[in-house]
Coordinates of C-alpha atoms and ligand atoms in Angstrom, one line a residue:
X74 CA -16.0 25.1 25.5
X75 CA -15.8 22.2 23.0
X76 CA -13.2 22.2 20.4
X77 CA -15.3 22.7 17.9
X78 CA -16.3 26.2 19.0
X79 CA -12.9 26.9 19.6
X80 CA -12.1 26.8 16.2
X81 CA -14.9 27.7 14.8
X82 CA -14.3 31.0 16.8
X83 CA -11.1 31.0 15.4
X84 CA -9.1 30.6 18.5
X85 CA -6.0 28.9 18.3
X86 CA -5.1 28.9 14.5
X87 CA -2.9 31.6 13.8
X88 CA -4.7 34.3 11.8
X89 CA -4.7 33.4 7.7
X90 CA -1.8 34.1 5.7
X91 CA -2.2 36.6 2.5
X92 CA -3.1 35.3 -0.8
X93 CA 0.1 34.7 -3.6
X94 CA -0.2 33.0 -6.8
X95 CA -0.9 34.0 -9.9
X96 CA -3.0 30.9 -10.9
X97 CA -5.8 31.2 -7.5
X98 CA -5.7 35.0 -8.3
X99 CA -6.8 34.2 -11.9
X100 CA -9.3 31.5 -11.2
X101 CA -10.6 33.3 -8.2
X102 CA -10.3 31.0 -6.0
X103 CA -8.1 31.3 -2.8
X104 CA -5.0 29.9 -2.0
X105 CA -4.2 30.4 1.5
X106 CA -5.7 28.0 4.5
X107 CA -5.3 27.4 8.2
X108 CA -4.1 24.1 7.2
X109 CA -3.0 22.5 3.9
X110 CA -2.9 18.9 3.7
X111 CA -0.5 17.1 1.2
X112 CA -1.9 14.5 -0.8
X113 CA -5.6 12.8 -1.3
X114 CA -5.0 9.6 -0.3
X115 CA -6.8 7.7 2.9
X116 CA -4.4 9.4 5.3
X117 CA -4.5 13.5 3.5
X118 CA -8.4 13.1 3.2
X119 CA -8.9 11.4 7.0
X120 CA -6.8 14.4 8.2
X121 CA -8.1 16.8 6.0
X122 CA -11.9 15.9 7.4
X123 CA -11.2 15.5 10.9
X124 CA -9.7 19.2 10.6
X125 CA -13.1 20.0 8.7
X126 CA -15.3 18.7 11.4
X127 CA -13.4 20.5 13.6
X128 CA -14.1 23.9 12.0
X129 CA -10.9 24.5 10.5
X130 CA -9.9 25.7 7.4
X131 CA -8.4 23.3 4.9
X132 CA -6.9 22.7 1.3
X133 CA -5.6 19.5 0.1
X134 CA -3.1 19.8 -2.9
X135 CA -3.4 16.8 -5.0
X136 CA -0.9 16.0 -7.8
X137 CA -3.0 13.5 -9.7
X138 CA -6.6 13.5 -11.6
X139 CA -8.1 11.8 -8.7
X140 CA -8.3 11.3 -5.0
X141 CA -7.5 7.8 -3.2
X142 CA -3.7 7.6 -4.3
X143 CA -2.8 3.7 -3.8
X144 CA -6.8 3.6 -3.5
X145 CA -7.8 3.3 -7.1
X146 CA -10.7 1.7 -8.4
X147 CA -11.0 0.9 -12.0
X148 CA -15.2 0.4 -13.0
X149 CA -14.6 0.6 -16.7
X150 CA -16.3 -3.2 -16.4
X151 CA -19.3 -4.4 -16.5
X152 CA -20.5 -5.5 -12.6
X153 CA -18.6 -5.5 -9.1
X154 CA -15.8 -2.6 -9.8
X155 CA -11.8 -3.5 -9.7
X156 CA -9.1 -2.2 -7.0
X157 CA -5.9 -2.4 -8.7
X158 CA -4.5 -0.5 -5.7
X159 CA -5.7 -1.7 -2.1
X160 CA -8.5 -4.5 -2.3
X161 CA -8.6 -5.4 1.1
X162 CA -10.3 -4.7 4.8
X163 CA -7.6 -6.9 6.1
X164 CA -9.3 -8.2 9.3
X165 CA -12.8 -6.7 9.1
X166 CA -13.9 -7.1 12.6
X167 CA -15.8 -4.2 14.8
X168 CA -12.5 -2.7 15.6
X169 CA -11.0 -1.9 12.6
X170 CA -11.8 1.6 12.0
X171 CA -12.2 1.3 7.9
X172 CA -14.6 -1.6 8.7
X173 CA -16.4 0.8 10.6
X174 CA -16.2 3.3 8.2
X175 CA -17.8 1.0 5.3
X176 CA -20.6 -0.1 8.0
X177 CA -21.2 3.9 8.4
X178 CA -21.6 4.7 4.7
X179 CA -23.2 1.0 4.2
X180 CA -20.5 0.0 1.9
X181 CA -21.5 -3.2 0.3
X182 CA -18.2 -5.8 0.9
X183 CA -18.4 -9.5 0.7
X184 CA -15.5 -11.4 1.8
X185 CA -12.7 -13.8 0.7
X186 CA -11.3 -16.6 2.2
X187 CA -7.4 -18.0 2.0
X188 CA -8.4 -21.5 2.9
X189 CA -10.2 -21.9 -0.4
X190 CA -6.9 -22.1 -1.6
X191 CA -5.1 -24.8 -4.0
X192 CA -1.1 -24.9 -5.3
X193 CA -0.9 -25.8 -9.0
X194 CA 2.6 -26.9 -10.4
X195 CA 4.0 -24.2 -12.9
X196 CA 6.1 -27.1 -15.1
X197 CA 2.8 -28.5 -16.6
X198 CA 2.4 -31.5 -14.4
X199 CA 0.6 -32.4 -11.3
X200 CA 2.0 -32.2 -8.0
X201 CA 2.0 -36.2 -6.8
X202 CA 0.5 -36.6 -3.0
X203 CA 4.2 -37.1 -2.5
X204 CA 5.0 -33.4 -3.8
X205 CA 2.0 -32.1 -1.7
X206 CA 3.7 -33.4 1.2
X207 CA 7.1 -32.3 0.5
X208 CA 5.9 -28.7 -0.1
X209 CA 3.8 -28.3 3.6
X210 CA 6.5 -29.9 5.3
X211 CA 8.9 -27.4 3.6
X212 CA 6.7 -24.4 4.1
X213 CA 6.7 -25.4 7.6
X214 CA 10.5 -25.9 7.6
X215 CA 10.7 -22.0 6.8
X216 CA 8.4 -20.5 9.0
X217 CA 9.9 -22.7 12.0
X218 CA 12.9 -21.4 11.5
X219 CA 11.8 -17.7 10.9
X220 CA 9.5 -18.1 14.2
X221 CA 12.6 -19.3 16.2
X222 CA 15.4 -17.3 14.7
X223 CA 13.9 -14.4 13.1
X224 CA 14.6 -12.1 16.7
X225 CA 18.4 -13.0 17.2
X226 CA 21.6 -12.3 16.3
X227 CA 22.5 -9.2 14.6
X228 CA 20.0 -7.9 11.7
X229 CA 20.4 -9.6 8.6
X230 CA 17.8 -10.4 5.8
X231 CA 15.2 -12.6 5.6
X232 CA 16.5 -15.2 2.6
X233 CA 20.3 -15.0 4.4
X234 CA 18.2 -16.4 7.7
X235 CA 16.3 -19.1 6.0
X236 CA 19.1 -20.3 3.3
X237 CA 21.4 -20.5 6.5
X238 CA 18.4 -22.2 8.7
X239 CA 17.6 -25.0 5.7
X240 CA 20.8 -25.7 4.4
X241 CA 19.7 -24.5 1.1
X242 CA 22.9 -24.9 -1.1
X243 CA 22.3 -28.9 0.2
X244 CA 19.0 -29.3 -1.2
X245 CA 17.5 -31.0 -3.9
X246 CA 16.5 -28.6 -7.0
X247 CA 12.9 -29.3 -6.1
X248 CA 13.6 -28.0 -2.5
X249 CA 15.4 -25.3 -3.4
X250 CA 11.9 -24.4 -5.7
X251 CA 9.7 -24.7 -2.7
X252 CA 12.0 -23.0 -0.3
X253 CA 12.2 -19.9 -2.5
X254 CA 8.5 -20.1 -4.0
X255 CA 7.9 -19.7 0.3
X256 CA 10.2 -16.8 0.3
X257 CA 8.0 -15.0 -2.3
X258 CA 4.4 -16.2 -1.6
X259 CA 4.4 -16.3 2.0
X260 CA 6.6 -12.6 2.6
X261 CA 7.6 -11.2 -0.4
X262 CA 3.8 -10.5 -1.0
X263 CA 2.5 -9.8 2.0
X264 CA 5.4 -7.0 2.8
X265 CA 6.4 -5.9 -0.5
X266 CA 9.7 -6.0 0.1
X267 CA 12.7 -8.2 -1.4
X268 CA 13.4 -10.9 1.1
X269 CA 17.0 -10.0 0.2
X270 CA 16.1 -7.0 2.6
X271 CA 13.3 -7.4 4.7
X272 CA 14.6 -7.0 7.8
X273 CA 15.3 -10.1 9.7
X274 CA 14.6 -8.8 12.9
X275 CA 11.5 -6.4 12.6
X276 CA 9.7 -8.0 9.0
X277 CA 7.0 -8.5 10.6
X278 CA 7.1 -6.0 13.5
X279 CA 3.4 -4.7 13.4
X280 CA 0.1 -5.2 14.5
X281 CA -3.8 -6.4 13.0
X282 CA -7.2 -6.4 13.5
X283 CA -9.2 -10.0 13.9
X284 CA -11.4 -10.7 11.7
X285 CA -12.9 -11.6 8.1
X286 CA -10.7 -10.7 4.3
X287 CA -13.2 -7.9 2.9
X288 CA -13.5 -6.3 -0.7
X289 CA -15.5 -3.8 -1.7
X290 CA -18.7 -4.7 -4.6
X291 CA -18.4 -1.0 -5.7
X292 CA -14.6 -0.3 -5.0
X293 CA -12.5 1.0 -2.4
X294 CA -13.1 4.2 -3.7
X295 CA -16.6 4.5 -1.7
X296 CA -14.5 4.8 1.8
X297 CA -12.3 7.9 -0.1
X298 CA -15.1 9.5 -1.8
X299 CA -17.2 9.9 1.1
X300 CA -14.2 11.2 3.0
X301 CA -13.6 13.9 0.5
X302 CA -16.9 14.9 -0.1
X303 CA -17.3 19.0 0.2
X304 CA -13.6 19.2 1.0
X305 CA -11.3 21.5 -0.6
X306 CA -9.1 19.2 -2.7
X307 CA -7.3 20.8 -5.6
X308 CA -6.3 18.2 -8.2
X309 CA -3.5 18.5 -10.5
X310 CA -1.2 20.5 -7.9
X311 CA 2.0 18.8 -7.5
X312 CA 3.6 20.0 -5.0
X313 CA 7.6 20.8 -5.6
X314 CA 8.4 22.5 -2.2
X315 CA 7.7 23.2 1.4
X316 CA 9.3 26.0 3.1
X317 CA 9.0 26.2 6.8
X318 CA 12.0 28.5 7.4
X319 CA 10.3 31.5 7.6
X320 CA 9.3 33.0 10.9
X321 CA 5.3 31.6 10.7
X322 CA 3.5 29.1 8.9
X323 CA 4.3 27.1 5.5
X324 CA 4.8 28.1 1.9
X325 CA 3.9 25.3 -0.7
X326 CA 5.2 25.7 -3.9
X327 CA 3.0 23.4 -6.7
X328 CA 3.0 23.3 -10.3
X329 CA -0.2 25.8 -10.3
X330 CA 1.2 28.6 -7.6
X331 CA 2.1 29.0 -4.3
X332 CA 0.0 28.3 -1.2
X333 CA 1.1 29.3 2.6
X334 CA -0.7 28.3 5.7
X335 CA -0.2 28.2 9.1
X336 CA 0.6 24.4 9.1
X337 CA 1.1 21.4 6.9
X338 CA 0.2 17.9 7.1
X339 CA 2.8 15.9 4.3
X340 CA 1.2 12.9 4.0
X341 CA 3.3 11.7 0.5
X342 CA 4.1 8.3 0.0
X343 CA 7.4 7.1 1.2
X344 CA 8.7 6.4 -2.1
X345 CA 8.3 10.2 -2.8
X346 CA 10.0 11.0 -0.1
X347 CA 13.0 8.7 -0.9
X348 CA 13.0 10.3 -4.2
X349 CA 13.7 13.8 -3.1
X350 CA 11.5 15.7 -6.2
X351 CA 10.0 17.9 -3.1
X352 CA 12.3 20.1 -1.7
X353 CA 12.2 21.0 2.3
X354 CA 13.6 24.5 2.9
X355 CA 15.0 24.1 5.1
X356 CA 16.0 20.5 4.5
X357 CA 14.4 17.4 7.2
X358 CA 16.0 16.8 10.2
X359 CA 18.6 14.4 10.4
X360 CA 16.3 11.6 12.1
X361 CA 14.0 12.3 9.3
X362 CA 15.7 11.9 6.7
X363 CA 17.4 9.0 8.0
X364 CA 14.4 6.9 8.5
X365 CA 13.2 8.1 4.8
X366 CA 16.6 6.7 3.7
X367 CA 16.3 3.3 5.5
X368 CA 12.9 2.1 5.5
X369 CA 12.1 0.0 2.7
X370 CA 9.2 1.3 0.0
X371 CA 8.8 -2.3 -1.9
X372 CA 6.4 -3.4 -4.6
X373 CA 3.5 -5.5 -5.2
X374 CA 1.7 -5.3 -9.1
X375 CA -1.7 -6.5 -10.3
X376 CA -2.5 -7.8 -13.8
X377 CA -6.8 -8.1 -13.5
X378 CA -8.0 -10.7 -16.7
X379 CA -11.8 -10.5 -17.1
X380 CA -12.5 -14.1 -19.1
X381 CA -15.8 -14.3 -20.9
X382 CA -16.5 -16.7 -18.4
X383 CA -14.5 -18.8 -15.5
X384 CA -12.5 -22.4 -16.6
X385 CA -11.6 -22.8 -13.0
X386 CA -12.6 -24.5 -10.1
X387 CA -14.9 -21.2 -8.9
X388 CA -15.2 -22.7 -5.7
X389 CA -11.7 -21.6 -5.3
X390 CA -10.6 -18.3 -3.9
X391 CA -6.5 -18.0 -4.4
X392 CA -4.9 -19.8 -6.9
X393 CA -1.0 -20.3 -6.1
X394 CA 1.6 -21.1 -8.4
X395 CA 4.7 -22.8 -8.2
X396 CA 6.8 -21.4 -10.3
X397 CA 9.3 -23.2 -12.7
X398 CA 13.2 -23.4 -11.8
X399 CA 14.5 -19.9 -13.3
X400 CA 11.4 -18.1 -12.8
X401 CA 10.9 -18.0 -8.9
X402 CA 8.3 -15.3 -8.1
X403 CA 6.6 -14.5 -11.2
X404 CA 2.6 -14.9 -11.1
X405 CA 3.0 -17.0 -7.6
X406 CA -0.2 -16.0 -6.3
X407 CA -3.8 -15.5 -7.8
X408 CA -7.1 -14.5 -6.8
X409 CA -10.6 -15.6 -8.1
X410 CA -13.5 -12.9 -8.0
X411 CA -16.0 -15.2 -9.1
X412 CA -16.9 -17.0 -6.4
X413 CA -17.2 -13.6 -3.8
X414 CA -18.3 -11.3 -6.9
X415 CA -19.9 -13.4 -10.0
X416 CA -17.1 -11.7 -11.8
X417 CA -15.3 -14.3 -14.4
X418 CA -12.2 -12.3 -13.4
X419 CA -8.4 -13.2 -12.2
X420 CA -6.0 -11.1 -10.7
X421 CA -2.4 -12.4 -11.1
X422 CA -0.2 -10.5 -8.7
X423 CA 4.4 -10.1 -8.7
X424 CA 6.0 -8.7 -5.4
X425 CA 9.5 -7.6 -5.0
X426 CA 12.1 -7.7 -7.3
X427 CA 9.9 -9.6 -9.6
X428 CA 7.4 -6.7 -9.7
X429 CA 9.5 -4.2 -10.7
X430 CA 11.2 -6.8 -13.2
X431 CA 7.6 -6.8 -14.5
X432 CA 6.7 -3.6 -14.7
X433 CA 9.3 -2.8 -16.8
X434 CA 7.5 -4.9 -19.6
X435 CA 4.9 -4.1 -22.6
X436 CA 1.1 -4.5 -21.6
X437 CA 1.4 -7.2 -24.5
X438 CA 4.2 -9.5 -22.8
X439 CA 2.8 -9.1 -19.2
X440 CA -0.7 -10.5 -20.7
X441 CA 1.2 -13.2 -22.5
X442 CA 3.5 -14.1 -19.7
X443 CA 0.2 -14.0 -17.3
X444 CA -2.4 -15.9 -19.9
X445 CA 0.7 -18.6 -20.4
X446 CA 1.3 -19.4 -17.2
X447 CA -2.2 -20.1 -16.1
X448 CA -2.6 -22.1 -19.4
X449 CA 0.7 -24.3 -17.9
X450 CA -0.8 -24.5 -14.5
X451 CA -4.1 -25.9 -15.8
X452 CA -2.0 -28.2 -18.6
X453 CA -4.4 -27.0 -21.3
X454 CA -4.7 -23.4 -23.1
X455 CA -6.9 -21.3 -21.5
X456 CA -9.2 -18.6 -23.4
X457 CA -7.9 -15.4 -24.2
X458 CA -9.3 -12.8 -22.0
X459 CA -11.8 -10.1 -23.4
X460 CA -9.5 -7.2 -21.4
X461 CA -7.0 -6.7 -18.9
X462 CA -6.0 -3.7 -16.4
X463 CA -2.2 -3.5 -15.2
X464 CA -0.5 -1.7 -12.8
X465 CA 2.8 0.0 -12.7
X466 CA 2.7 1.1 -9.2
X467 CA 6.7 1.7 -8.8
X468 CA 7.1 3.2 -12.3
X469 CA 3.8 5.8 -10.8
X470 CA 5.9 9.3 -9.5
X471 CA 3.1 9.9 -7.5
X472 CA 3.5 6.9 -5.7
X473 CA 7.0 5.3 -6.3
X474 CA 6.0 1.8 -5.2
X475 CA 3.3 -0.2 -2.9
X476 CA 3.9 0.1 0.2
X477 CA 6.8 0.4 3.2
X478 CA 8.5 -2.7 5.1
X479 CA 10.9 -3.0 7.7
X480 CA 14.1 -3.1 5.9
X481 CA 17.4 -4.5 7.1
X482 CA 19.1 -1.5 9.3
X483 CA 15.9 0.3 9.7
X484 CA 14.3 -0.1 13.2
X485 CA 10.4 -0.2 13.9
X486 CA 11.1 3.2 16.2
X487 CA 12.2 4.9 12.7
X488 CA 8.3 5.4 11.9
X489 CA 7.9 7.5 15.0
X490 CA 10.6 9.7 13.1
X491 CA 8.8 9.6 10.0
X492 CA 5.8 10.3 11.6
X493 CA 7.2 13.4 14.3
X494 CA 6.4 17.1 13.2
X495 CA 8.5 19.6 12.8
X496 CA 8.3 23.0 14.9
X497 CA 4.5 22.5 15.2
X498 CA 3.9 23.8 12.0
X499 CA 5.2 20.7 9.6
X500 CA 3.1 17.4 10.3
X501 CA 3.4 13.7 8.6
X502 CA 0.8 11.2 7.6
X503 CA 0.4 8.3 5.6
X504 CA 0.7 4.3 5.8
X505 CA 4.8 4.5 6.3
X506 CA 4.6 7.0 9.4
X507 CA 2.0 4.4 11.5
X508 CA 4.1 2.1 13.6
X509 CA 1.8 -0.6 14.4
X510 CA -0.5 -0.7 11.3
X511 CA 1.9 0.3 8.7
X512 CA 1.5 -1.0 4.8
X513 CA -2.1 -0.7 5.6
X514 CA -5.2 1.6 4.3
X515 CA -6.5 1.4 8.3
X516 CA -2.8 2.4 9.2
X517 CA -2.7 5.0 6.7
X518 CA -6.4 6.1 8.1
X519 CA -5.5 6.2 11.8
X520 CA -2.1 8.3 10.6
X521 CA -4.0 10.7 9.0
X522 CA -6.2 11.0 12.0
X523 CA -3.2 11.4 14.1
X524 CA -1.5 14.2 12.5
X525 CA -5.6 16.3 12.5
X526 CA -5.1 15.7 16.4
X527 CA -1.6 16.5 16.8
X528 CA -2.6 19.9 15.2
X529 CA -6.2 20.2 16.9
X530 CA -4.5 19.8 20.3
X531 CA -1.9 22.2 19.7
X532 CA -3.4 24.7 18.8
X533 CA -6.0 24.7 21.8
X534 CA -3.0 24.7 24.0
X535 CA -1.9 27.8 22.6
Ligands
FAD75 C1 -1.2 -2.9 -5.3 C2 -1.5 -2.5 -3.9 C3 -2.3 -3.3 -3.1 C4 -2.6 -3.0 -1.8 N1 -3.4 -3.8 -1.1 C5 -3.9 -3.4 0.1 C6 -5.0 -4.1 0.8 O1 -5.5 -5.0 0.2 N2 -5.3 -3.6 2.0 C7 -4.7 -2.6 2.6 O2 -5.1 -2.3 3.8 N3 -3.7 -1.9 2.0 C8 -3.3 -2.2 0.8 N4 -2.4 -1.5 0.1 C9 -1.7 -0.4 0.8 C10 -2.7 0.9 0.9 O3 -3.1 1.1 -0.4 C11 -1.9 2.1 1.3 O4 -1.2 1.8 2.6 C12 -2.7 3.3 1.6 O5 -3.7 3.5 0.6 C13 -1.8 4.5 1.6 O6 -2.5 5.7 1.8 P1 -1.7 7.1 2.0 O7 -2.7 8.1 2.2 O8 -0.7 6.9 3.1 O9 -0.9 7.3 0.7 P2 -1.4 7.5 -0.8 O10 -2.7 6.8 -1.0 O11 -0.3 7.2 -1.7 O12 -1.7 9.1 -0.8 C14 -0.7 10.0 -1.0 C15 -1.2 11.0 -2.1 O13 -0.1 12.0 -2.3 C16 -0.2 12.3 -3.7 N5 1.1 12.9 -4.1 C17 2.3 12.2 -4.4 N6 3.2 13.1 -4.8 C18 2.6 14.3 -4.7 C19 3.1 15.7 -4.9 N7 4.4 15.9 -5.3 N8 2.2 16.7 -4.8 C20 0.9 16.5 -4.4 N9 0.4 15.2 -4.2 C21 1.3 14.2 -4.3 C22 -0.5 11.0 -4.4 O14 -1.0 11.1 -5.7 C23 -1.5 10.4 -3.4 O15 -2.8 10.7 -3.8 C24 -2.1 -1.8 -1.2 C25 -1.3 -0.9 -2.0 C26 -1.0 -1.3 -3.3 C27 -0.3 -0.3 -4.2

């Protein structure tokens, strides 16, 4: 017999809980499931369908307005939509399962390309052929010594290796510039994570797909929303607790009543988790809540500026910054939409430390601090922009930050904790609990996929 007429016959699953709650009692609807799923992001609403498809019975608790979590796609513009949380397919070949995804629901993507790249100086001159040279041979200088050094010794961080490596404290002021603007562009926002404590050791410990950079015309949110369709999500139910002391199944306790099931996929964000707002009853495991405690959750924030039309060089597809001596990290890295969309549109990106620095800012001064700085790497003012979207993604207590890195003290193996359920009946998803594809929407997809099998499996064992 297949396993979908296993469950569909109801074998396996223990039988449904009773209802409780006084708020699915009044709106009729019904608040007890063979499984409940945790969250709509990527990994809640891949677990929650593969469960569907399955023949199970599922509701997904959802704290916000919206499904897609850190998949957010802001359309309020004229033309090709805005992801001001994930943008890209990173590495869009035939094996990456969200490429396949977008082929499936024919998702319209185009693609960008980092070699249509140029550094501008943040100081209001031009970088001499002198400079130019100075800043590859530099760049390389870093990633040599990360490529030879970053696996020995004892686990440090990241800057401690490469000051140490480069003799920083030796160097001119202009080196010193270029070693930290590498710092931040070349790590900082790729992981996330301060290089003060991305793990020297396991930074970078992780796998990817080959293949092209791919957006999405009409947003991200196409993948999410035809994963959700005709499942039973429940928005605006913040979960507060999750008991799994009882003798059978799960209670989840949410700002609109109580739900019990026979099992629960958690797929909340790391950041959530380090915050401890949801209460395990009884608490994690040990392991658990160790690798919660000592993975990193970092940041990475976008200010998008729509321009009534583009004063750069559209040929161009990322726009770095070197940033002036005092202000290492902030707006470091740009992208152009107008070559891969038509839209006159930039989005101006902090990482780290300097994200959250950000964040904590007015909408005012962020589009000030943005709009000057491209105005000094272009050495003439540049139009104002017609509007601007920001994100706040650390100050967001539904999310808590961007996404996990490998932080010093934390060990790749500490995601396999993350991700391990508890007594059959308690299962974890999302991008932090994937050890090879972590910080990723496809990681976050395969984790969710995971977690569906992990409980499909069991229960035709039983
Ligand atoms: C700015 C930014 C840029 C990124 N860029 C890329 C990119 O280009 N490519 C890429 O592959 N990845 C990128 N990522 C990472 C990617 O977005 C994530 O890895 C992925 O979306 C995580 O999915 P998830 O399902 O694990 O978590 P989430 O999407 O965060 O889903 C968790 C869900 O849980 C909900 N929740 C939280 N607390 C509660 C509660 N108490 N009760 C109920 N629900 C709750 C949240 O609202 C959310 O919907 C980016 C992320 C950010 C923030």
């Amino acid at each position: 017999m297949k396993r979908r007429t296993l469950l569909k016959a109801g074998i396996g699953l223990s039988p449904l809980l009773p209802l409780t709650g006084m708020a699915a009692l009044q709106s009729g609807q019904k608040n007890s499931a063979q499984v409940l799923v945790i969250g709509a992001g990527i990994a809640g609403l891949a677990a929650a369908r593969q469960l569907r498809d399955a023949g199970s019975d599922v509701i997904v608790l959802e704290a916000r307005e919206r499904t897609g979590g850190r998949i957010h796609t802001y359309a309020n513009w004229r033309g090709p939509a805005v992801d001001i949380g994930a943008s890209w397919i990173h590495g869009a070949g035939p094996a990456n399962p969200v490429a396949k995804l977008a082929r499936k629901i024919g998702a319209r993507t185009v693609t960008t390309d980092a070699e249509k790249a140029e550094l501008y100086n943040g100081d209001g001159t031009a970088l001499s052929a002198r400079d130019e040279k100075k800043i590859d041979s530099i760049r390389r200088e870093v990633s040599e010594a990360i490529a030879e050094q970053s696996r020995r010794g004892p686990d440090s961080s990241l800057r401690k290796l490469v000051y140490a490596e480069t003799d920083y404290e030796t160097r001119s002021a202009l080196e010193q510039r270029i070693i930290d603007f590498t710092l931040n562009s070349n790590y900082e926002h790729e992981y996330s994570g301060s290089t003060d404590q991305l793990s020297r050791l396991w930074f970078d410990d992780g796998g990817s797909y080959a293949g092209d950079e791919a957006i999405f015309l009409d947003g991200y949110k196409v993948i999410t929303d035809s994963l959700a369709a005709g499942l039973d999500i429940r928005l605006r139910h913040e979960v507060t607790a999750v008991r799994y002391g009882e003798k059978e199944g799960v209670t989840v306790e949410t700002s609109q009543g109580v739900f019990t099931a026979s099992a629960v996929i958690v797929t909340l964000p790391l950041g959530v988790l380090k915050a401890g707002n949801v209460r395990f009853v009884p608490p994690l495991p040990a392991k658990k809540q160790a690798a919660i405690n000592q993975l990193g959750f970092g940041v990475l924030n976008k200010c998008c500026l729509l321009f009534p039309e583009a004063f750069w060089n559209t040929g161009l597809d990322w726009l770095q910054h070197l940033p002036r001596t005092g202000h290492a990290g902030e707006w470091a890295e740009w992208v152009s939409f107008a070559r891969p969309t038509g839209k006159p549109m930039l989005m101006g990106f902090n990482a780290a430390d300097v994200g959250t620095r950000i964040e904590g800012w007015s909408d005012e001064k962020i589009i000030q601090s943005a709009v000057s700085t491209l105005s000094t790497m272009f050495g003439k003012p540049v139009p104002a922009p017609l509007d601007a979207v920001i994100t706040r993604w650390k100050s967001d207590p539904y999310a808590r930050g961007s996404y996990s890195f490998n932080a010093v003290g934390s060990t790749p193996a500490q995601r396999d904790d993350l991700a391990k359920n508890i007594s059959a009946r308690v299962f974890f998803a999302g991008e932090a609990t994937e050890k090879k594809y972590y910080q990723t929407v496809h990681g976050a997809y395969q984790s969710g996929l995971r977690a569906a099998d992990e409980i499909l499996k069991l229960n035709l064992r039983r």
